[in-house]
Short mmCIF file of C-alpha atoms and ligand atoms in Angstrom, two decimals:
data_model
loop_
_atom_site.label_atom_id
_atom_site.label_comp_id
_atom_site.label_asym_id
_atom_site.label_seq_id
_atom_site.Cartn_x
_atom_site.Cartn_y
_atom_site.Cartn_z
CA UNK P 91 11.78 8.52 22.70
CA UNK P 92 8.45 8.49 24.69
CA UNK P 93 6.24 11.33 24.95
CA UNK P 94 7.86 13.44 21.85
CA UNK P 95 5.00 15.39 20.19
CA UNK P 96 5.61 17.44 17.15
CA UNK P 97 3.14 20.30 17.14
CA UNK P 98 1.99 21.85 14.10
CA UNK P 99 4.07 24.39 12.51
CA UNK P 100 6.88 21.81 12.75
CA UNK P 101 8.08 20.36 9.18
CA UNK P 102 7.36 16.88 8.39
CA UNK P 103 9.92 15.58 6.00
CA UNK P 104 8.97 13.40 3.53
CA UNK P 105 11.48 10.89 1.82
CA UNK P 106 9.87 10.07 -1.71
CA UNK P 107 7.07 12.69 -3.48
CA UNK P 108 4.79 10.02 -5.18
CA UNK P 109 0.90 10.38 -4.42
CA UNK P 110 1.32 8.97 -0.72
CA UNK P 111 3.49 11.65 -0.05
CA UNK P 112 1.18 14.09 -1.69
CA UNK P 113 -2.02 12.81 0.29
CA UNK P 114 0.01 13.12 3.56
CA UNK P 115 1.08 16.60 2.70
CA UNK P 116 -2.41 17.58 1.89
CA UNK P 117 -3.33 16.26 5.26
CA UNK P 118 -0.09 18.02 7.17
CA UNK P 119 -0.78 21.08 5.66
CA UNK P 120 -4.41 21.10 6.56
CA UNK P 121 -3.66 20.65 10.37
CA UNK P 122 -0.64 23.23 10.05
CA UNK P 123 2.45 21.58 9.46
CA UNK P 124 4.80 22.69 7.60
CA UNK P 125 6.08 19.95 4.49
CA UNK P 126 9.13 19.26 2.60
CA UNK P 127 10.11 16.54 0.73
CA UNK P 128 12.75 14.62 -1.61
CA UNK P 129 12.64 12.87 -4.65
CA UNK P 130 14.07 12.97 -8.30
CA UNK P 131 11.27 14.18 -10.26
CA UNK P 132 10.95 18.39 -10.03
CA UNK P 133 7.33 19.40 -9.03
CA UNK P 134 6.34 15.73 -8.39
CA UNK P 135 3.06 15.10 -6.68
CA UNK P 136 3.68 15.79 -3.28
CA UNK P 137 6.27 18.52 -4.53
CA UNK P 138 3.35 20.29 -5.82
CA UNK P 139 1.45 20.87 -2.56
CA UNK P 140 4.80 20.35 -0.56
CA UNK P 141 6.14 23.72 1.32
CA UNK P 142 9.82 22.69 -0.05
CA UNK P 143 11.16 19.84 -2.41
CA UNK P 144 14.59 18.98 -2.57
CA UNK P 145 14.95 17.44 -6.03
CA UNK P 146 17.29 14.89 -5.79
CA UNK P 147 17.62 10.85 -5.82
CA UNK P 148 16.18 8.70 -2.48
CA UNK P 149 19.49 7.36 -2.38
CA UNK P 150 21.28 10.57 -2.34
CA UNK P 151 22.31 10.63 1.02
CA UNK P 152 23.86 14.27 1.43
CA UNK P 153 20.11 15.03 0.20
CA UNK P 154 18.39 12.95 2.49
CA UNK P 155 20.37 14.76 5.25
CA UNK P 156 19.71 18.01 3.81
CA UNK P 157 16.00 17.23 3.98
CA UNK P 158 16.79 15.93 7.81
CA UNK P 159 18.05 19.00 8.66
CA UNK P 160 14.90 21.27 7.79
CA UNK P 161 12.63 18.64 9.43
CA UNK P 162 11.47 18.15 12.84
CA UNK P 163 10.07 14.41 12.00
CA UNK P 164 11.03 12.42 9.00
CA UNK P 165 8.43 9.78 7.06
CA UNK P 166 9.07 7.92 4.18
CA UNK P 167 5.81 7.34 2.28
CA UNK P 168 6.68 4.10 0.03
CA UNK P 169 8.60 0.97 0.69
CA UNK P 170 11.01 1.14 -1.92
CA UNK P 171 13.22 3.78 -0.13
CA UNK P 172 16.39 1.92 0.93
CA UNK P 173 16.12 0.69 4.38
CA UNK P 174 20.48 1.57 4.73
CA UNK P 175 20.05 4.63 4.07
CA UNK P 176 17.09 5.19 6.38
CA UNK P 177 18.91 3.08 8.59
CA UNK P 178 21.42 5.93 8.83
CA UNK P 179 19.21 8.71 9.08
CA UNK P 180 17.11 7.30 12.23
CA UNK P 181 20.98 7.42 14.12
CA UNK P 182 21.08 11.15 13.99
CA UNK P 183 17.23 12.18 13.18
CA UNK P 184 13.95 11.61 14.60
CA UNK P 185 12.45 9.18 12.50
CA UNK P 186 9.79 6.96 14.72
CA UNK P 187 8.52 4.92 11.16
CA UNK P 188 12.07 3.61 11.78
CA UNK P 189 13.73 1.07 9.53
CA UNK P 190 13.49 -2.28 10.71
CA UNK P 191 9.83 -2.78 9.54
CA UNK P 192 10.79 -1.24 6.26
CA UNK P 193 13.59 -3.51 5.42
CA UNK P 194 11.22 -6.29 6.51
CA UNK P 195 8.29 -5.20 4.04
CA UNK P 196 10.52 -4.29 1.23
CA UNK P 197 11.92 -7.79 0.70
CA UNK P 198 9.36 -10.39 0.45
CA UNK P 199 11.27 -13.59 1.66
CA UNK P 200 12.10 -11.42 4.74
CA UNK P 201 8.28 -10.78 5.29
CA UNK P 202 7.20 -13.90 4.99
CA UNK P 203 9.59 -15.66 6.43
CA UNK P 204 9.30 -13.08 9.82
CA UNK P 205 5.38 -13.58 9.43
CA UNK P 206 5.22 -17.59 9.32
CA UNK P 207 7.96 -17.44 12.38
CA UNK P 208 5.66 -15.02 14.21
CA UNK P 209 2.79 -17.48 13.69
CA UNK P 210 0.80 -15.75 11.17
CA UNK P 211 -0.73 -17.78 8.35
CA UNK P 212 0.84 -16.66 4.48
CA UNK P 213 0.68 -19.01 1.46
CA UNK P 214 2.50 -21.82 1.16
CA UNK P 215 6.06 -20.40 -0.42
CA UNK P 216 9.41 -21.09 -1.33
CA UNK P 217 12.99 -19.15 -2.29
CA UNK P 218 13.60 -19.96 -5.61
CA UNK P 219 17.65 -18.29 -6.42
CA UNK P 220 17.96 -20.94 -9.92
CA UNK P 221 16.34 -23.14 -13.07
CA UNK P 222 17.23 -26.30 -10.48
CA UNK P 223 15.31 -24.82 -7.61
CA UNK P 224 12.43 -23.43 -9.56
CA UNK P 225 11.82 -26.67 -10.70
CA UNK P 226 12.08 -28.62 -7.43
CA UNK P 227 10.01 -25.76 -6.21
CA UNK P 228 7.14 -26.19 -8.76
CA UNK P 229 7.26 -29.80 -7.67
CA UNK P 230 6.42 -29.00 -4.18
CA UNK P 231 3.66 -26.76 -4.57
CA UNK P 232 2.29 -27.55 -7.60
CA UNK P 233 0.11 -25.73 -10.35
CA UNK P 234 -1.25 -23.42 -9.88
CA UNK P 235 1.52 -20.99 -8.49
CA UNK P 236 3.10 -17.39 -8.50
CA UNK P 237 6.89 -16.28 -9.29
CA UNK P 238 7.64 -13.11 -7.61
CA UNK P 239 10.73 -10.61 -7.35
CA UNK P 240 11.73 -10.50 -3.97
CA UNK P 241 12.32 -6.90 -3.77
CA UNK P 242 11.20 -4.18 -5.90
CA UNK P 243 7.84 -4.99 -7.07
CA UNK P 244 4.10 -3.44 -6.61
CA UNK P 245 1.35 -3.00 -8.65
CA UNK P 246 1.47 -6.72 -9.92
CA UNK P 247 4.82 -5.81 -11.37
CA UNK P 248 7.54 -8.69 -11.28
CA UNK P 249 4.98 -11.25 -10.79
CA UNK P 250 4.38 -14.09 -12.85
CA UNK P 251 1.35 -16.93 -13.26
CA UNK P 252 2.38 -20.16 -13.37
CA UNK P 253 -1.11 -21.63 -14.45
CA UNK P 254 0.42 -25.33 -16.15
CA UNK P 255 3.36 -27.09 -17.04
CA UNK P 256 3.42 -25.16 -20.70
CA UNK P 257 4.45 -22.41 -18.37
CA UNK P 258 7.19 -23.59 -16.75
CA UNK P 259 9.88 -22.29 -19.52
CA UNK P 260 8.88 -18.66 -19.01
CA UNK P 261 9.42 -18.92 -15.84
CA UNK P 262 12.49 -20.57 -15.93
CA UNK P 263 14.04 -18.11 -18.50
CA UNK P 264 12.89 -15.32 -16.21
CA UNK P 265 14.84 -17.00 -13.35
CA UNK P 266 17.94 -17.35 -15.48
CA UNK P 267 18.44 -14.02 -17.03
CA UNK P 268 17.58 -12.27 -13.29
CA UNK P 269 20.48 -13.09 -11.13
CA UNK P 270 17.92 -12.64 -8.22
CA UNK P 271 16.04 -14.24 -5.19
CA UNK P 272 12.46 -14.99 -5.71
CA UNK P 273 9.48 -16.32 -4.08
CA UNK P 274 7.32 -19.21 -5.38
CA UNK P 275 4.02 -19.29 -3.63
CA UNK P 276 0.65 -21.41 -4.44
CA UNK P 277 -1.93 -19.59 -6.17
CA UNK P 278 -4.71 -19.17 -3.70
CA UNK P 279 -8.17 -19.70 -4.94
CA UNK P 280 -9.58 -17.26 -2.76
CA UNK P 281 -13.23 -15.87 -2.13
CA UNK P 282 -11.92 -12.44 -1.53
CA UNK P 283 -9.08 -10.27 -1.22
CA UNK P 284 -9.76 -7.83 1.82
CA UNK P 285 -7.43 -5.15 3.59
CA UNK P 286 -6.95 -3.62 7.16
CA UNK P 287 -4.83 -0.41 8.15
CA UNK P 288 -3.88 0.05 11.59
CA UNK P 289 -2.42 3.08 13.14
CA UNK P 290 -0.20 2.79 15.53
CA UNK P 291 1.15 5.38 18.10
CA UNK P 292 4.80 5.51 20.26
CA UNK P 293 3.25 3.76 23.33
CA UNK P 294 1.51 1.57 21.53
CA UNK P 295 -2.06 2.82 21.58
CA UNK P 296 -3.50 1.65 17.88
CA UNK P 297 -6.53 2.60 15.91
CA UNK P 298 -7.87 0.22 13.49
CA UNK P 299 -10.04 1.20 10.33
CA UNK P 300 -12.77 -0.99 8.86
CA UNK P 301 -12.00 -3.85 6.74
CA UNK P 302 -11.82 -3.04 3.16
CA UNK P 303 -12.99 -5.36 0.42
CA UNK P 304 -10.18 -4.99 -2.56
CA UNK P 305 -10.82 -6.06 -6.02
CA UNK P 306 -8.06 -6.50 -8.42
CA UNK P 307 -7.64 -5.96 -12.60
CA UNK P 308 -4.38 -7.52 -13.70
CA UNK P 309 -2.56 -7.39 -9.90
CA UNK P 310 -3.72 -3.81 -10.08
CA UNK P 311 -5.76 -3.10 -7.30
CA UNK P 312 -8.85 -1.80 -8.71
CA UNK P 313 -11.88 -1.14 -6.41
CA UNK P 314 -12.21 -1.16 -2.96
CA UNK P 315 -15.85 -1.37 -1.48
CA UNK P 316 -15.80 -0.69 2.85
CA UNK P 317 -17.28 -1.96 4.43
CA UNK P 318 -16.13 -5.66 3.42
CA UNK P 319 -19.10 -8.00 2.42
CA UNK P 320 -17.27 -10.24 4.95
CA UNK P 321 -18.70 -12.27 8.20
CA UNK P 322 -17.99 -10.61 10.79
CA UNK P 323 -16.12 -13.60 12.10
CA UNK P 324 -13.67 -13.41 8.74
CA UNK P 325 -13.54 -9.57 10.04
CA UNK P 326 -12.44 -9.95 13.76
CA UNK P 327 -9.99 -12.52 12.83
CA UNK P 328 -8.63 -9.80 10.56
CA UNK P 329 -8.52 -6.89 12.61
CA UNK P 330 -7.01 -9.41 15.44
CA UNK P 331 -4.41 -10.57 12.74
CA UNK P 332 -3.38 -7.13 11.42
CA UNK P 333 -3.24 -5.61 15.31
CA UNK P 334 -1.00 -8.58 16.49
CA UNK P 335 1.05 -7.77 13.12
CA UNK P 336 1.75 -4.21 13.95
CA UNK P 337 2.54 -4.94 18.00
CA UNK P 338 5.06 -7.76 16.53
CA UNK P 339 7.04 -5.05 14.58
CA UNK P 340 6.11 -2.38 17.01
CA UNK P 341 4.76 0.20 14.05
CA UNK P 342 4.76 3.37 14.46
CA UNK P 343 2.43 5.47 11.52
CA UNK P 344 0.15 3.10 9.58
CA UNK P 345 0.55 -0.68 8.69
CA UNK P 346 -1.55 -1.82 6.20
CA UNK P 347 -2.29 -6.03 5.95
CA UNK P 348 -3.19 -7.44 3.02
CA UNK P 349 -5.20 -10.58 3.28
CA UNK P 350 -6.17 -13.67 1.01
CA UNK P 351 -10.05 -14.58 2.12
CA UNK P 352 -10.57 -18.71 1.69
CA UNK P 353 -12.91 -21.16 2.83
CA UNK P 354 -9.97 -22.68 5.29
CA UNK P 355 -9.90 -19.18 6.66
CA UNK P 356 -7.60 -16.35 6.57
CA UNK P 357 -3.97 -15.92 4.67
CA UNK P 358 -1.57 -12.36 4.93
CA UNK P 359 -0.80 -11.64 1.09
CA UNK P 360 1.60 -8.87 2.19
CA UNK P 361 1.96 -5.85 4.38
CA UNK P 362 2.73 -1.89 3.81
CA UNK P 363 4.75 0.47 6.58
CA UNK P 364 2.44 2.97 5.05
CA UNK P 365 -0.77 4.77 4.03
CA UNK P 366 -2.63 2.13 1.21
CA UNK P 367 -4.36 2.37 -2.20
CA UNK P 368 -6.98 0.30 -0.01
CA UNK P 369 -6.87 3.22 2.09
CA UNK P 370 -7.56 5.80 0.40
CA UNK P 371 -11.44 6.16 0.94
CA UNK P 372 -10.98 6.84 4.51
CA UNK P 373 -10.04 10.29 3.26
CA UNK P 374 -13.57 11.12 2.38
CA UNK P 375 -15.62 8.22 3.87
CA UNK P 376 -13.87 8.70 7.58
CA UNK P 377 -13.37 11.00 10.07
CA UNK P 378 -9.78 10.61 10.33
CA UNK P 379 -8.07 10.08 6.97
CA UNK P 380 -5.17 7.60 7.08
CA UNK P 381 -2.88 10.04 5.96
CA UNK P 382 -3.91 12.39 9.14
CA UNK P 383 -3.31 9.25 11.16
CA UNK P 384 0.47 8.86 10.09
CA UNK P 385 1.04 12.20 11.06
CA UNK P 386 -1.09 12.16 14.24
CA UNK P 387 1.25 8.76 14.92
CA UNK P 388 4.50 9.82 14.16
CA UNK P 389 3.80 13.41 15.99
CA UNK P 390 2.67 11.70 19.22
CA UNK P 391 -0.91 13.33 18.56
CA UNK P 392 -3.69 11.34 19.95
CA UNK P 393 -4.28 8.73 17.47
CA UNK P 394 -7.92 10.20 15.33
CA UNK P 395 -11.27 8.18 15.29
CA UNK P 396 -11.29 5.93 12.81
CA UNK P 397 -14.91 5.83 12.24
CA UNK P 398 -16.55 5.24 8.78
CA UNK P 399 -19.29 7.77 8.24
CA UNK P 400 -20.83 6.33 4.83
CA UNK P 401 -20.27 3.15 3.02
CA UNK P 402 -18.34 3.88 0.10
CA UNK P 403 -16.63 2.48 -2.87
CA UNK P 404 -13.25 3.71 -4.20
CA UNK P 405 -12.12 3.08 -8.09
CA UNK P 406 -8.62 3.63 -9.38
CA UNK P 407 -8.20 5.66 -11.83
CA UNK P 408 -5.42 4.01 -14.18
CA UNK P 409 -3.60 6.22 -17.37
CA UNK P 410 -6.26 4.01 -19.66
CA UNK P 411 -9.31 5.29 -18.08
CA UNK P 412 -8.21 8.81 -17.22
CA UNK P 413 -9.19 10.76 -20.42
CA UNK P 414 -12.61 9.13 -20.66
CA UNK P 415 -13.55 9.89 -16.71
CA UNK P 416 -12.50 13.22 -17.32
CA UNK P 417 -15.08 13.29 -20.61
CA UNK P 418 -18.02 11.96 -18.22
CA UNK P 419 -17.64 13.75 -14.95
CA UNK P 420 -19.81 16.33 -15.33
CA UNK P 421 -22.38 14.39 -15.16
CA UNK P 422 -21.28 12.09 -11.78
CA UNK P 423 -23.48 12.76 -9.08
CA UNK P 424 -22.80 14.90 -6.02
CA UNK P 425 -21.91 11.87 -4.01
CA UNK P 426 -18.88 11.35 -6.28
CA UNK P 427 -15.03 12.73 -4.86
CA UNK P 428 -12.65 12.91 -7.48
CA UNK P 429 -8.92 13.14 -6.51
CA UNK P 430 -6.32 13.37 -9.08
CA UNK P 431 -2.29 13.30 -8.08
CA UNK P 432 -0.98 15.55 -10.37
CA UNK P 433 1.14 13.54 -12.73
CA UNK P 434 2.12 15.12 -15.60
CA UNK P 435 2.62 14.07 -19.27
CA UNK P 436 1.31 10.97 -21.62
CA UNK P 437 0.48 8.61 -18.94
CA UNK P 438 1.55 4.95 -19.08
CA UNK P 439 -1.82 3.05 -19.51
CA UNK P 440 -1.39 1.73 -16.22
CA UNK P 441 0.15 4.26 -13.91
CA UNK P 442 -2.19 5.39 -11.03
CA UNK P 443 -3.38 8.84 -11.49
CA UNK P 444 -6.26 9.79 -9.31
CA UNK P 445 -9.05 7.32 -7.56
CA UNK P 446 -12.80 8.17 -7.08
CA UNK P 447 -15.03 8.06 -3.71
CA UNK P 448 -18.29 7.01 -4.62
CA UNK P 449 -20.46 7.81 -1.53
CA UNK P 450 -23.04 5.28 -0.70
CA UNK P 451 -26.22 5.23 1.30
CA UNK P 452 -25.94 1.48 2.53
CA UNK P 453 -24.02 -1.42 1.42
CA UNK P 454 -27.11 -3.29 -0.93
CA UNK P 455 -26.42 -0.12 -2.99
CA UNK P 456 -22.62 -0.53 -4.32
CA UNK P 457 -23.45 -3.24 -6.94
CA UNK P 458 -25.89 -0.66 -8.60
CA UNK P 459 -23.09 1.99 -8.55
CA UNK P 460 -20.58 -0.10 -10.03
CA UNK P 461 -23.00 -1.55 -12.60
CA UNK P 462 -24.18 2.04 -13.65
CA UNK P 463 -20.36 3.31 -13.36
CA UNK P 464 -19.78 0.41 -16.12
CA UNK P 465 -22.38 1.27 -18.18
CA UNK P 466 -21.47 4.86 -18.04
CA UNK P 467 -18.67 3.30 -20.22
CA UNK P 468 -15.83 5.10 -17.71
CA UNK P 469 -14.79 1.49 -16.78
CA UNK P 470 -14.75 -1.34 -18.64
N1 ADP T 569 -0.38 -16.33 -4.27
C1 ADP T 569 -1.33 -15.65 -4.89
N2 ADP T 569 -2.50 -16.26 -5.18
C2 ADP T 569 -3.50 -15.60 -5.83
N3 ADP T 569 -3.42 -14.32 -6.22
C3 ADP T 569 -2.28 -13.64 -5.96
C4 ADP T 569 -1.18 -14.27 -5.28
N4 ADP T 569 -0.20 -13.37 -5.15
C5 ADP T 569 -0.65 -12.22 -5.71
N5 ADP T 569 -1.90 -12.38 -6.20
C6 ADP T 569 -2.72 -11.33 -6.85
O1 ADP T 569 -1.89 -10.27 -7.29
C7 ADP T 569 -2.14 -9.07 -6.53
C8 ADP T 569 -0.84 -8.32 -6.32
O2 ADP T 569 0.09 -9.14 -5.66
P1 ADP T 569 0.90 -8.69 -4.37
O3 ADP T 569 1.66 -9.87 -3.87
O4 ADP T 569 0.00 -8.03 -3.41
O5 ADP T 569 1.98 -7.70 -4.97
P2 ADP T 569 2.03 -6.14 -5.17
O6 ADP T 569 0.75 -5.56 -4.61
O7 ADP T 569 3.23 -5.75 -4.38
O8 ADP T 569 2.21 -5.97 -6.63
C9 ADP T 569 -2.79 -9.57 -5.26
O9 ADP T 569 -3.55 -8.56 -4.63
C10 ADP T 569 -3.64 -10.72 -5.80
O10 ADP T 569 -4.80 -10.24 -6.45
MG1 MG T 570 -0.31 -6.03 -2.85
#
């Protein structure tokens, strides 16, 4: 549908009302729009800022339609809606995300194996459906290695190590109680873990942000530095990688492209139809937020500059560290954001509740912030 623009005072409908969702409203509501969105929880976080929630379950379909209805443009804003039932919706609603891309990312043999066909370099892997072959599997690739749901996981969540043989029964059992497909990749010894979001508009017009260095705690992601303490070979290679990604499944909104840094060069970990947890210090450290972005995309807005105006690091803030940030943070700096997504009750100790934007001056600084940030005893 070329040339469709949604102008604000429209209402963006989103399809799940986790803290993406809540981000993107903040961002929709600050340029006019007009937000509603569905998911089970009442008053979740993008309920809360949201002009409307329908309170009901993603795969509620006479919801979902409801929630069509009273929107002029629909987004989803994670990958675990089902790609059916947004399938369905896109035949009757204007939904320029569309599905395809999120049935790809949502099931990780599909990703990879649409990725390696494309010509894009991912880990060595393999589908692993039984015991018989997991083991012919671990044979092939060798220790050390990574079992993976294919569908359904994030935050490190239906992943497990394979370090040495001793680990081979867990793994096995695992395989044999799930009556599931899996992935076994090789565990990648890499230098760094780095991350690039690219927005993407109907005619194809893209906007890239800079690279993001990501470090992980347990699979979580924990810390993302920009820019990326990367050569700036390593970073066009990237930004060429994660462009030619997006034009191959023609995304419209943001794509974000996880990658594995090693010395042989480049690897795709995995990639999101959606704003990023890597992503999220573009809404204080850029002039166009990625959340503004998906809306400026799927809206048919001029895509927004992408520019960083400070170095910056971000830092998750997980259940476990909530309570003591909140003890310290009257005495953070003035060139510390805090955002917090409004989850309520006891959290789990690793649910994501809120990240911080540490402003920098220049890049030599960040080690000093983290090391103080540590010592402040907020982190471990
Ligand atoms: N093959 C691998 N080799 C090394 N580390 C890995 C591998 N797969 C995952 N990891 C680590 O686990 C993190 C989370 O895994 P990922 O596949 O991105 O799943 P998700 O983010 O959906 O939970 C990665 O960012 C990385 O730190
Ligand atoms: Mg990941």
């Amino acid at each position: 549908m070329p040339d469709r623009i949604i102008l604000p005072g429209s209402t963006i409908g989103i399809l799940g009302g986790g803290q993406l969702g809540r981000m993107t409203a903040i961002e929709g509501r600050k340029m006019g729009y007009r937000i509603a969105c569905l998911d089970p929880s009442p008053n979740c976080p993008c309920g809360q800022v949201a002009d409307d929630q329908i309170v009901a379950g993603l795969n509620d379909v006479a919801a979902a339609i409801r929630l069509a209805e009273r929107s002029d443009v629909l987004i989803y804003e994670f990958e675990n809606i089902d790609a059916r039932l947004v399938e369905e919706l896109e035949k009757n609603y204007y939904l320029p995300q569309k599905s395809h891309i999120l049935a790809v990312a949502q099931n990780r043999i599909l990703e990879k194996q649409q990725l390696c066909k494309a010509g894009f370099p991912v880990a060595p892997f393999l589908i692993v459906r039984n015991t018989e072959e997991l083991k012919r599997g671990v044979a092939q690739i060798g220790y050390p290695c990574v079992l993976k749901t294919s569908e359904g996981g994030y935050d490190g969540k239906g992943q497990l190590v394979l370090e040495q043989p001793q680990d081979f029964m867990k793994a096995a059992e695992l395989v044999k109680t799930e009556n599931i497909m899996w992935v076994l990749e090789k565990k990648i010894s890499f230098t760094q873990e780095i991350s690039v979001i690219v927005g993407r508009g109907e005619k194809g017009e893209m906007a890239v942000y800079p690279v993001s260095e990501n470090i992980h705690r347990e699979n979580i992601l924990h810390m993302t530095v920009v820019p990326a303490r990367i050569s700036p070979q390593t970073e066009s290679m990237a930004v060429e990688i994660a462009r030619g990604i997006a034009r191959f499944f023609q995304v419209v909104g943001v794509l974000a492209v996880e990658f594995f840094v090693t010395p042989q060069g480049l690897l795709v970990n995995e990639i999101a139809p959606r704003p990023h947890n890597s992503g999220h210090y573009t809404l204080d450290a850029c002039f166009t937020s990625q959340f503004e972005q998906l809306i400026r995309a799927v809206c048919g807005l001029p895509l927004g500059s992408t520019q960083l105006l400070t170095p910056a690091v971000m830092i998750n803030i997980l259940g476990s560290n909530l309570p003591k940030i909140l003890e310290k943070m009257s005495y953070f700096s003035g060139d510390v954001k805090i955002h917090l997504y409004g989850k309520r009750g006891n959290p789990a100790p690793k649910r994501k509740m809120g990240h911080l934007l540490f402003k920098t001056d220049c890049p030599a600084q960040i080690d000093e912030i983290i090391k103080n940030f540590v010592m402040s005893g907020c982190i471990s």
